[in-house]
Amino acid sequence: MINGINYITDESGIKKAILLDLIQFKKDGVTAEAIFEQLSELQILINDAGVEKKAANTWEMAKEKLKNLKS
C-alpha cells in the first residue's frame, strides 16, 4: 500500500471515493506507474459502485404519506 492513496467509505464500508495526496507522493518519491499499479482494481471499483436509486413513488405510497400527515 502506498501512503497517499485514501479511500472514502460510507457507513457500511462501501468505497465511494478515492483521494490522492499528491504532496505525499512527491515526499515519498512515488512514481505515477507505482500509483497506477496500486489502482489496478479501479475498474472493478467503478463497476461495483452503486448509485442509490430512490424508491419510485406509487399511489399507495402517496396515500400512506397523506394518511401519516393527517394523524
PDB file of N, CA and C in Angstrom:
ATOM      1  N   MET A   1       0.850  -1.176   0.000  1.00  0.00           N
ATOM      2  CA  MET A   1       0.000   0.000   0.000  1.00  0.00           C
ATOM      3  C   MET A   1       0.892   1.235   0.000  1.00  0.00           C
ATOM      4  N   ILE A   2       0.523   2.177  -0.803  1.00  0.00           N
ATOM      5  CA  ILE A   2       1.273   3.425  -0.924  1.00  0.00           C
ATOM      6  C   ILE A   2       0.620   4.475  -0.039  1.00  0.00           C
ATOM      7  N   ASN A   3       1.433   5.164   0.771  1.00  0.00           N
ATOM      8  CA  ASN A   3       0.908   6.292   1.526  1.00  0.00           C
ATOM      9  C   ASN A   3       0.440   7.353   0.545  1.00  0.00           C
ATOM     10  N   GLY A   4      -0.752   7.881   0.785  1.00  0.00           N
ATOM     11  CA  GLY A   4      -1.282   8.934  -0.074  1.00  0.00           C
ATOM     12  C   GLY A   4      -2.467   8.504  -0.905  1.00  0.00           C
ATOM     13  N   ILE A   5      -2.778   7.199  -0.908  1.00  0.00           N
ATOM     14  CA  ILE A   5      -3.997   6.727  -1.564  1.00  0.00           C
ATOM     15  C   ILE A   5      -5.003   6.449  -0.455  1.00  0.00           C
ATOM     16  N   ASN A   6      -6.062   7.231  -0.432  1.00  0.00           N
ATOM     17  CA  ASN A   6      -7.044   7.141   0.642  1.00  0.00           C
ATOM     18  C   ASN A   6      -8.427   6.862   0.069  1.00  0.00           C
ATOM     19  N   TYR A   7      -9.104   5.894   0.645  1.00  0.00           N
ATOM     20  CA  TYR A   7     -10.448   5.532   0.209  1.00  0.00           C
ATOM     21  C   TYR A   7     -11.465   6.130   1.170  1.00  0.00           C
ATOM     22  N   ILE A   8     -12.507   6.695   0.615  1.00  0.00           N
ATOM     23  CA  ILE A   8     -13.611   7.228   1.403  1.00  0.00           C
ATOM     24  C   ILE A   8     -14.744   6.210   1.316  1.00  0.00           C
ATOM     25  N   THR A   9     -15.254   5.819   2.483  1.00  0.00           N
ATOM     26  CA  THR A   9     -16.318   4.819   2.523  1.00  0.00           C
ATOM     27  C   THR A   9     -17.561   5.386   3.200  1.00  0.00           C
ATOM     28  N   ASP A  10     -18.687   4.741   2.940  1.00  0.00           N
ATOM     29  CA  ASP A  10     -19.903   5.120   3.636  1.00  0.00           C
ATOM     30  C   ASP A  10     -19.987   4.352   4.949  1.00  0.00           C
ATOM     31  N   GLU A  11     -21.115   4.488   5.637  1.00  0.00           N
ATOM     32  CA  GLU A  11     -21.274   3.865   6.952  1.00  0.00           C
ATOM     33  C   GLU A  11     -21.164   2.338   6.902  1.00  0.00           C
ATOM     34  N   SER A  12     -21.510   1.769   5.762  1.00  0.00           N
ATOM     35  CA  SER A  12     -21.468   0.309   5.658  1.00  0.00           C
ATOM     36  C   SER A  12     -20.149  -0.205   5.091  1.00  0.00           C
ATOM     37  N   GLY A  13     -19.182   0.690   4.873  1.00  0.00           N
ATOM     38  CA  GLY A  13     -17.865   0.278   4.419  1.00  0.00           C
ATOM     39  C   GLY A  13     -17.705   0.180   2.911  1.00  0.00           C
ATOM     40  N   ILE A  14     -18.698   0.637   2.160  1.00  0.00           N
ATOM     41  CA  ILE A  14     -18.621   0.599   0.698  1.00  0.00           C
ATOM     42  C   ILE A  14     -17.793   1.792   0.220  1.00  0.00           C
ATOM     43  N   LYS A  15     -16.802   1.512  -0.615  1.00  0.00           N
ATOM     44  CA  LYS A  15     -15.925   2.570  -1.113  1.00  0.00           C
ATOM     45  C   LYS A  15     -16.692   3.494  -2.043  1.00  0.00           C
ATOM     46  N   LYS A  16     -16.620   4.794  -1.760  1.00  0.00           N
ATOM     47  CA  LYS A  16     -17.360   5.789  -2.519  1.00  0.00           C
ATOM     48  C   LYS A  16     -16.449   6.736  -3.290  1.00  0.00           C
ATOM     49  N   ALA A  17     -15.218   6.922  -2.817  1.00  0.00           N
ATOM     50  CA  ALA A  17     -14.320   7.879  -3.458  1.00  0.00           C
ATOM     51  C   ALA A  17     -12.878   7.524  -3.136  1.00  0.00           C
ATOM     52  N   ILE A  18     -11.975   8.072  -3.950  1.00  0.00           N
ATOM     53  CA  ILE A  18     -10.536   7.890  -3.734  1.00  0.00           C
ATOM     54  C   ILE A  18      -9.894   9.268  -3.705  1.00  0.00           C
ATOM     55  N   LEU A  19      -9.084   9.509  -2.692  1.00  0.00           N
ATOM     56  CA  LEU A  19      -8.315  10.743  -2.598  1.00  0.00           C
ATOM     57  C   LEU A  19      -6.851  10.415  -2.833  1.00  0.00           C
ATOM     58  N   LEU A  20      -6.235  11.185  -3.707  1.00  0.00           N
ATOM     59  CA  LEU A  20      -4.808  11.005  -3.981  1.00  0.00           C
ATOM     60  C   LEU A  20      -4.062  12.205  -3.420  1.00  0.00           C
ATOM     61  N   ASP A  21      -3.155  11.945  -2.493  1.00  0.00           N
ATOM     62  CA  ASP A  21      -2.377  13.003  -1.841  1.00  0.00           C
ATOM     63  C   ASP A  21      -1.092  13.229  -2.637  1.00  0.00           C
ATOM     64  N   LEU A  22      -1.135  14.186  -3.538  1.00  0.00           N
ATOM     65  CA  LEU A  22      -0.004  14.446  -4.424  1.00  0.00           C
ATOM     66  C   LEU A  22       1.242  14.896  -3.667  1.00  0.00           C
ATOM     67  N   ILE A  23       1.048  15.641  -2.600  1.00  0.00           N
ATOM     68  CA  ILE A  23       2.191  16.108  -1.803  1.00  0.00           C
ATOM     69  C   ILE A  23       2.889  14.923  -1.147  1.00  0.00           C
ATOM     70  N   GLN A  24       2.103  13.972  -0.645  1.00  0.00           N
ATOM     71  CA  GLN A  24       2.696  12.767  -0.030  1.00  0.00           C
ATOM     72  C   GLN A  24       3.463  11.968  -1.070  1.00  0.00           C
ATOM     73  N   PHE A  25       2.910  11.845  -2.273  1.00  0.00           N
ATOM     74  CA  PHE A  25       3.603  11.129  -3.339  1.00  0.00           C
ATOM     75  C   PHE A  25       4.940  11.785  -3.647  1.00  0.00           C
ATOM     76  N   LYS A  26       4.934  13.103  -3.694  1.00  0.00           N
ATOM     77  CA  LYS A  26       6.173  13.827  -4.000  1.00  0.00           C
ATOM     78  C   LYS A  26       7.195  13.623  -2.886  1.00  0.00           C
ATOM     79  N   LYS A  27       6.770  13.700  -1.628  1.00  0.00           N
ATOM     80  CA  LYS A  27       7.669  13.497  -0.490  1.00  0.00           C
ATOM     81  C   LYS A  27       8.293  12.107  -0.514  1.00  0.00           C
ATOM     82  N   ASP A  28       7.473  11.117  -0.866  1.00  0.00           N
ATOM     83  CA  ASP A  28       7.930   9.729  -0.859  1.00  0.00           C
ATOM     84  C   ASP A  28       8.603   9.315  -2.163  1.00  0.00           C
ATOM     85  N   GLY A  29       8.593  10.187  -3.166  1.00  0.00           N
ATOM     86  CA  GLY A  29       9.210   9.861  -4.448  1.00  0.00           C
ATOM     87  C   GLY A  29       8.457   8.776  -5.207  1.00  0.00           C
ATOM     88  N   VAL A  30       7.153   8.747  -5.068  1.00  0.00           N
ATOM     89  CA  VAL A  30       6.329   7.732  -5.716  1.00  0.00           C
ATOM     90  C   VAL A  30       6.106   8.124  -7.180  1.00  0.00           C
ATOM     91  N   THR A  31       6.225   7.140  -8.065  1.00  0.00           N
ATOM     92  CA  THR A  31       6.025   7.405  -9.489  1.00  0.00           C
ATOM     93  C   THR A  31       4.568   7.153  -9.879  1.00  0.00           C
ATOM     94  N   ALA A  32       4.184   7.732 -10.988  1.00  0.00           N
ATOM     95  CA  ALA A  32       2.827   7.525 -11.494  1.00  0.00           C
ATOM     96  C   ALA A  32       2.589   6.052 -11.791  1.00  0.00           C
ATOM     97  N   GLU A  33       3.593   5.379 -12.288  1.00  0.00           N
ATOM     98  CA  GLU A  33       3.451   3.956 -12.601  1.00  0.00           C
ATOM     99  C   GLU A  33       3.122   3.147 -11.344  1.00  0.00           C
ATOM    100  N   ALA A  34       3.776   3.483 -10.245  1.00  0.00           N
ATOM    101  CA  ALA A  34       3.518   2.778  -8.985  1.00  0.00           C
ATOM    102  C   ALA A  34       2.081   3.024  -8.514  1.00  0.00           C
ATOM    103  N   ILE A  35       1.598   4.243  -8.708  1.00  0.00           N
ATOM    104  CA  ILE A  35       0.223   4.571  -8.321  1.00  0.00           C
ATOM    105  C   ILE A  35      -0.753   3.796  -9.197  1.00  0.00           C
ATOM    106  N   PHE A  36      -0.484   3.754 -10.504  1.00  0.00           N
ATOM    107  CA  PHE A  36      -1.353   3.010 -11.409  1.00  0.00           C
ATOM    108  C   PHE A  36      -1.405   1.529 -11.041  1.00  0.00           C
ATOM    109  N   GLU A  37      -0.285   0.978 -10.625  1.00  0.00           N
ATOM    110  CA  GLU A  37      -0.262  -0.426 -10.203  1.00  0.00           C
ATOM    111  C   GLU A  37      -1.153  -0.633  -8.979  1.00  0.00           C
ATOM    112  N   GLN A  38      -1.079   0.299  -8.034  1.00  0.00           N
ATOM    113  CA  GLN A  38      -1.897   0.189  -6.827  1.00  0.00           C
ATOM    114  C   GLN A  38      -3.382   0.359  -7.137  1.00  0.00           C
ATOM    115  N   LEU A  39      -3.675   1.095  -8.192  1.00  0.00           N
ATOM    116  CA  LEU A  39      -5.063   1.335  -8.570  1.00  0.00           C
ATOM    117  C   LEU A  39      -5.532   0.385  -9.678  1.00  0.00           C
ATOM    118  N   SER A  40      -4.859  -0.752  -9.801  1.00  0.00           N
ATOM    119  CA  SER A  40      -5.208  -1.699 -10.855  1.00  0.00           C
ATOM    120  C   SER A  40      -6.638  -2.220 -10.717  1.00  0.00           C
ATOM    121  N   GLU A  41      -7.172  -2.173  -9.512  1.00  0.00           N
ATOM    122  CA  GLU A  41      -8.544  -2.624  -9.287  1.00  0.00           C
ATOM    123  C   GLU A  41      -9.561  -1.505  -9.500  1.00  0.00           C
ATOM    124  N   LEU A  42      -9.126  -0.372 -10.019  1.00  0.00           N
ATOM    125  CA  LEU A  42     -10.003   0.780 -10.169  1.00  0.00           C
ATOM    126  C   LEU A  42     -11.236   0.456 -11.010  1.00  0.00           C
ATOM    127  N   GLN A  43     -11.067  -0.259 -12.113  1.00  0.00           N
ATOM    128  CA  GLN A  43     -12.224  -0.586 -12.944  1.00  0.00           C
ATOM    129  C   GLN A  43     -13.220  -1.448 -12.190  1.00  0.00           C
ATOM    130  N   ILE A  44     -12.721  -2.333 -11.345  1.00  0.00           N
ATOM    131  CA  ILE A  44     -13.613  -3.156 -10.533  1.00  0.00           C
ATOM    132  C   ILE A  44     -14.383  -2.275  -9.553  1.00  0.00           C
ATOM    133  N   LEU A  45     -13.692  -1.323  -8.934  1.00  0.00           N
ATOM    134  CA  LEU A  45     -14.362  -0.411  -8.007  1.00  0.00           C
ATOM    135  C   LEU A  45     -15.429   0.411  -8.724  1.00  0.00           C
ATOM    136  N   ILE A  46     -15.111   0.863  -9.936  1.00  0.00           N
ATOM    137  CA  ILE A  46     -16.078   1.651 -10.711  1.00  0.00           C
ATOM    138  C   ILE A  46     -17.286   0.791 -11.055  1.00  0.00           C
ATOM    139  N   ASN A  47     -17.039  -0.430 -11.508  1.00  0.00           N
ATOM    140  CA  ASN A  47     -18.141  -1.317 -11.880  1.00  0.00           C
ATOM    141  C   ASN A  47     -19.022  -1.668 -10.691  1.00  0.00           C
ATOM    142  N   ASP A  48     -18.418  -1.807  -9.521  1.00  0.00           N
ATOM    143  CA  ASP A  48     -19.162  -2.185  -8.326  1.00  0.00           C
ATOM    144  C   ASP A  48     -19.842  -1.009  -7.637  1.00  0.00           C
ATOM    145  N   ALA A  49     -19.481   0.198  -8.056  1.00  0.00           N
ATOM    146  CA  ALA A  49     -20.059   1.385  -7.420  1.00  0.00           C
ATOM    147  C   ALA A  49     -21.554   1.410  -7.691  1.00  0.00           C
ATOM    148  N   GLY A  50     -22.303   1.493  -6.633  1.00  0.00           N
ATOM    149  CA  GLY A  50     -23.754   1.516  -6.791  1.00  0.00           C
ATOM    150  C   GLY A  50     -24.280   2.929  -6.672  1.00  0.00           C
ATOM    151  N   VAL A  51     -25.104   3.279  -7.594  1.00  0.00           N
ATOM    152  CA  VAL A  51     -25.804   4.545  -7.497  1.00  0.00           C
ATOM    153  C   VAL A  51     -27.137   4.237  -6.844  1.00  0.00           C
ATOM    154  N   GLU A  52     -27.314   4.824  -5.684  1.00  0.00           N
ATOM    155  CA  GLU A  52     -28.533   4.535  -4.944  1.00  0.00           C
ATOM    156  C   GLU A  52     -29.723   5.118  -5.682  1.00  0.00           C
ATOM    157  N   LYS A  53     -30.681   4.268  -5.910  1.00  0.00           N
ATOM    158  CA  LYS A  53     -31.889   4.698  -6.604  1.00  0.00           C
ATOM    159  C   LYS A  53     -32.963   5.004  -5.572  1.00  0.00           C
ATOM    160  N   LYS A  54     -33.665   6.079  -5.814  1.00  0.00           N
ATOM    161  CA  LYS A  54     -34.771   6.409  -4.940  1.00  0.00           C
ATOM    162  C   LYS A  54     -35.940   5.497  -5.284  1.00  0.00           C
ATOM    163  N   ALA A  55     -36.678   5.158  -4.270  1.00  0.00           N
ATOM    164  CA  ALA A  55     -37.851   4.315  -4.490  1.00  0.00           C
ATOM    165  C   ALA A  55     -38.858   5.096  -5.324  1.00  0.00           C
ATOM    166  N   ALA A  56     -39.436   4.415  -6.261  1.00  0.00           N
ATOM    167  CA  ALA A  56     -40.435   5.060  -7.101  1.00  0.00           C
ATOM    168  C   ALA A  56     -41.659   5.395  -6.263  1.00  0.00           C
ATOM    169  N   ASN A  57     -42.181   6.581  -6.464  1.00  0.00           N
ATOM    170  CA  ASN A  57     -43.401   6.965  -5.767  1.00  0.00           C
ATOM    171  C   ASN A  57     -44.583   6.285  -6.438  1.00  0.00           C
ATOM    172  N   THR A  58     -45.350   5.618  -5.629  1.00  0.00           N
ATOM    173  CA  THR A  58     -46.542   4.947  -6.140  1.00  0.00           C
ATOM    174  C   THR A  58     -47.762   5.573  -5.491  1.00  0.00           C
ATOM    175  N   TRP A  59     -48.900   5.284  -6.053  1.00  0.00           N
ATOM    176  CA  TRP A  59     -50.138   5.808  -5.492  1.00  0.00           C
ATOM    177  C   TRP A  59     -50.332   5.307  -4.066  1.00  0.00           C
ATOM    178  N   GLU A  60     -49.995   4.067  -3.802  1.00  0.00           N
ATOM    179  CA  GLU A  60     -50.137   3.523  -2.441  1.00  0.00           C
ATOM    180  C   GLU A  60     -49.217   4.250  -1.461  1.00  0.00           C
ATOM    181  N   MET A  61     -47.998   4.541  -1.883  1.00  0.00           N
ATOM    182  CA  MET A  61     -47.057   5.264  -1.016  1.00  0.00           C
ATOM    183  C   MET A  61     -47.569   6.672  -0.745  1.00  0.00           C
ATOM    184  N   ALA A  62     -48.130   7.314  -1.765  1.00  0.00           N
ATOM    185  CA  ALA A  62     -48.656   8.669  -1.603  1.00  0.00           C
ATOM    186  C   ALA A  62     -49.825   8.670  -0.615  1.00  0.00           C
ATOM    187  N   LYS A  63     -50.706   7.685  -0.723  1.00  0.00           N
ATOM    188  CA  LYS A  63     -51.851   7.607   0.216  1.00  0.00           C
ATOM    189  C   LYS A  63     -51.343   7.383   1.640  1.00  0.00           C
ATOM    190  N   GLU A  64     -50.322   6.571   1.785  1.00  0.00           N
ATOM    191  CA  GLU A  64     -49.769   6.308   3.116  1.00  0.00           C
ATOM    192  C   GLU A  64     -49.150   7.567   3.715  1.00  0.00           C
ATOM    193  N   LYS A  65     -48.413   8.312   2.895  1.00  0.00           N
ATOM    194  CA  LYS A  65     -47.819   9.570   3.374  1.00  0.00           C
ATOM    195  C   LYS A  65     -48.889  10.550   3.791  1.00  0.00           C
ATOM    196  N   LEU A  66     -49.950  10.665   2.984  1.00  0.00           N
ATOM    197  CA  LEU A  66     -51.039  11.576   3.307  1.00  0.00           C
ATOM    198  C   LEU A  66     -51.722  11.152   4.598  1.00  0.00           C
ATOM    199  N   LYS A  67     -51.907   9.867   4.766  1.00  0.00           N
ATOM    200  CA  LYS A  67     -52.528   9.345   5.990  1.00  0.00           C
ATOM    201  C   LYS A  67     -51.681   9.706   7.211  1.00  0.00           C
ATOM    202  N   ASN A  68     -50.343   9.576   7.066  1.00  0.00           N
ATOM    203  CA  ASN A  68     -49.445   9.894   8.182  1.00  0.00           C
ATOM    204  C   ASN A  68     -49.431  11.393   8.487  1.00  0.00           C
ATOM    205  N   LEU A  69     -49.605  12.224   7.465  1.00  0.00           N
ATOM    206  CA  LEU A  69     -49.635  13.660   7.690  1.00  0.00           C
ATOM    207  C   LEU A  69     -50.895  14.082   8.446  1.00  0.00           C
ATOM    208  N   LYS A  70     -52.007  13.417   8.177  1.00  0.00           N
ATOM    209  CA  LYS A  70     -53.276  13.748   8.826  1.00  0.00           C
ATOM    210  C   LYS A  70     -53.283  13.377  10.301  1.00  0.00           C
ATOM    211  N   SER A  71     -52.518  12.341  10.693  1.00  0.00           N
ATOM    212  CA  SER A  71     -52.550  11.897  12.084  1.00  0.00           C
ATOM    213  C   SER A  71     -51.607  12.633  12.960  1.00  0.00           C
TER     214      SER A  71
END
